[in-house]
Amino acid sequence: MSKPATITGRIEAEALRLLDRNPDGLQWADLNTRLAAADPSWHPKTINGCVWKLVEKYPDQVYKPAKGLFRLAKYR
């Protein structure tokens, strides 16, 4: 798989990978922390914006079963 060209694309791809490795989902703060650790060059506000738009941008893949919890739809 080729690496997405944009920073937001890379953040989103990593977020989807993290969610795939965590079938019970991840809380917003934990997902942000893990993304920041994945690449320290990513700005915290960019990470935050990408995380909050995951459900909007990938409605067929990501959903929020509870406040602040992100989970892949395949693990419903």
Coordinates of N, CA and C in Angstrom, one line a residue:
M1 N 0.8 -1.2 0.0 CA 0.0 0.0 0.0 C 0.9 1.2 0.0
S2 N 0.6 2.2 -0.9 CA 1.4 3.4 -0.9 C 1.0 4.3 0.2
K3 N 1.9 5.2 0.6 CA 1.7 6.1 1.6 C 0.9 7.3 1.1
P4 N -0.2 7.7 1.8 CA -0.9 8.9 1.3 C 0.0 10.1 1.2
A5 N -0.3 11.0 0.2 CA 0.6 12.1 -0.1 C 0.4 13.2 0.9
T6 N -0.8 13.4 1.5 CA -1.0 14.6 2.4 C -0.8 14.2 3.8
I7 N -0.6 15.2 4.7 CA -0.4 14.9 6.1 C -1.8 14.4 6.6
T8 N -2.9 15.0 6.2 CA -4.2 14.5 6.7 C -4.4 13.1 6.3
G9 N -4.0 12.8 5.0 CA -4.2 11.4 4.5 C -3.4 10.4 5.3
R10 N -2.2 10.8 5.7 CA -1.4 9.9 6.5 C -2.0 9.8 7.9
I11 N -2.5 10.9 8.5 CA -3.1 10.8 9.8 C -4.3 9.9 9.8
E12 N -5.1 10.1 8.8 CA -6.4 9.3 8.7 C -6.0 7.8 8.5
A13 N -5.0 7.5 7.6 CA -4.6 6.1 7.4 C -4.1 5.5 8.7
E14 N -3.3 6.2 9.4 CA -2.8 5.7 10.7 C -4.0 5.5 11.7
A15 N -4.9 6.4 11.7 CA -6.1 6.3 12.6 C -6.9 5.1 12.3
L16 N -7.1 4.8 11.0 CA -7.8 3.6 10.6 C -7.1 2.3 11.0
R17 N -5.7 2.4 10.9 CA -4.9 1.2 11.3 C -5.0 1.0 12.8
L18 N -5.0 2.1 13.6 CA -5.1 2.0 15.0 C -6.5 1.4 15.4
L19 N -7.5 1.9 14.8 CA -8.8 1.4 15.1 C -9.0 -0.1 14.7
D20 N -8.3 -0.5 13.6 CA -8.4 -1.9 13.2 C -7.7 -2.8 14.2
R21 N -6.7 -2.3 14.9 CA -6.0 -3.1 15.9 C -6.7 -3.1 17.3
N22 N -7.8 -2.3 17.4 CA -8.5 -2.1 18.6 C -10.0 -2.3 18.4
P23 N -10.4 -3.6 18.3 CA -11.8 -3.9 18.0 C -12.9 -3.2 18.9
D24 N -12.5 -3.0 20.1 CA -13.4 -2.3 21.1 C -13.5 -0.8 20.9
G25 N -12.6 -0.3 20.0 CA -12.6 1.1 19.7 C -11.6 1.8 20.6
L26 N -11.4 3.1 20.3 CA -10.5 4.0 21.1 C -11.2 5.3 21.5
Q27 N -11.0 5.7 22.7 CA -11.5 7.0 23.1 C -10.7 8.1 22.4
W28 N -11.3 9.2 22.2 CA -10.7 10.4 21.5 C -9.3 10.7 22.0
A29 N -9.1 10.8 23.3 CA -7.8 11.2 23.8 C -6.8 10.2 23.6
D30 N -7.1 8.9 23.7 CA -6.2 7.8 23.5 C -5.8 7.8 22.0
L31 N -6.8 7.9 21.1 CA -6.5 7.9 19.7 C -5.6 9.1 19.3
N32 N -5.8 10.3 19.9 CA -5.0 11.4 19.6 C -3.5 11.2 20.1
T33 N -3.4 10.6 21.3 CA -2.1 10.3 21.9 C -1.3 9.4 21.0
R34 N -2.0 8.3 20.6 CA -1.3 7.3 19.8 C -0.9 7.9 18.4
L35 N -1.7 8.7 17.9 CA -1.4 9.4 16.6 C -0.2 10.3 16.7
A36 N -0.2 11.1 17.8 CA 1.0 12.0 18.1 C 2.2 11.2 18.2
A37 N 2.2 10.0 18.9 CA 3.3 9.2 19.1 C 3.8 8.5 17.7
A38 N 2.8 8.3 16.8 CA 3.2 7.7 15.6 C 4.1 8.6 14.7
D39 N 3.8 9.9 14.8 CA 4.7 10.8 14.0 C 4.7 12.2 14.8
P40 N 5.7 12.4 15.5 CA 5.7 13.7 16.3 C 5.7 15.0 15.5
S41 N 5.9 14.9 14.2 CA 5.9 16.1 13.3 C 4.5 16.5 13.1
W42 N 3.5 15.6 13.3 CA 2.1 16.0 13.1 C 1.6 17.0 14.2
H43 N 1.0 18.1 13.8 CA 0.6 19.1 14.7 C -0.7 18.6 15.5
P44 N -0.7 18.8 16.8 CA -1.9 18.3 17.6 C -3.2 18.8 17.1
K45 N -3.3 20.0 16.6 CA -4.6 20.5 16.1 C -5.0 19.8 14.8
T46 N -4.0 19.5 14.0 CA -4.3 18.7 12.7 C -4.8 17.3 13.1
I47 N -4.1 16.7 14.0 CA -4.5 15.4 14.5 C -6.0 15.4 15.0
N48 N -6.3 16.4 15.9 CA -7.6 16.5 16.5 C -8.7 16.7 15.4
G49 N -8.4 17.6 14.4 CA -9.3 17.8 13.4 C -9.6 16.6 12.5
C50 N -8.5 15.8 12.2 CA -8.7 14.6 11.5 C -9.5 13.5 12.2
V51 N -9.2 13.4 13.5 CA -10.0 12.4 14.3 C -11.5 12.8 14.4
W52 N -11.8 14.0 14.6 CA -13.2 14.4 14.7 C -13.9 14.3 13.4
K53 N -13.2 14.3 12.2 CA -13.8 14.2 10.9 C -13.9 12.7 10.4
L54 N -13.3 11.8 11.2 CA -13.3 10.4 10.7 C -14.7 9.9 10.4
V55 N -15.6 10.1 11.3 CA -17.0 9.6 11.1 C -17.6 10.3 9.9
E56 N -17.4 11.6 9.7 CA -18.0 12.3 8.6 C -17.3 11.9 7.2
K57 N -16.0 11.7 7.3 CA -15.3 11.4 6.0 C -15.4 9.9 5.7
Y58 N -15.5 9.0 6.7 CA -15.5 7.6 6.4 C -16.8 7.0 7.1
P59 N -18.0 7.4 6.8 CA -19.2 6.9 7.5 C -19.4 5.4 7.3
D60 N -18.9 4.8 6.2 CA -19.1 3.4 6.0 C -18.0 2.6 6.8
Q61 N -17.0 3.3 7.4 CA -15.9 2.5 8.1 C -15.9 2.8 9.6
V62 N -16.2 4.1 9.9 CA -16.0 4.5 11.3 C -17.3 5.0 11.9
Y63 N -17.6 4.6 13.1 CA -18.8 5.2 13.8 C -18.4 5.4 15.3
K64 N -19.4 6.1 16.0 CA -19.2 6.5 17.4 C -20.3 5.8 18.2
P65 N -20.1 4.7 18.8 CA -21.1 4.0 19.6 C -21.4 4.7 20.9
A66 N -20.5 5.6 21.4 CA -20.7 6.3 22.6 C -19.9 7.6 22.5
K67 N -20.2 8.6 23.4 CA -19.5 9.9 23.3 C -18.0 9.7 23.4
G68 N -17.3 10.2 22.4 CA -15.8 10.2 22.4 C -15.2 8.9 22.1
L69 N -16.0 7.9 21.7 CA -15.5 6.6 21.4 C -15.6 6.4 19.9
F70 N -14.4 6.0 19.3 CA -14.4 5.7 17.8 C -14.1 4.3 17.6
R71 N -14.9 3.7 16.7 CA -14.8 2.2 16.4 C -15.0 2.0 14.9
L72 N -14.4 1.0 14.4 CA -14.6 0.6 13.0 C -15.9 -0.1 12.9
A73 N -16.7 0.2 11.8 CA -18.0 -0.4 11.6 C -17.9 -1.9 11.5
K74 N -16.8 -2.5 11.0 CA -16.8 -3.9 10.9 C -16.8 -4.6 12.3
Y75 N -16.6 -3.9 13.4 CA -16.6 -4.5 14.7 C -17.9 -4.2 15.5
R76 N -18.9 -3.8 14.8 CA -20.2 -3.5 15.4 C -20.7 -4.8 16.1

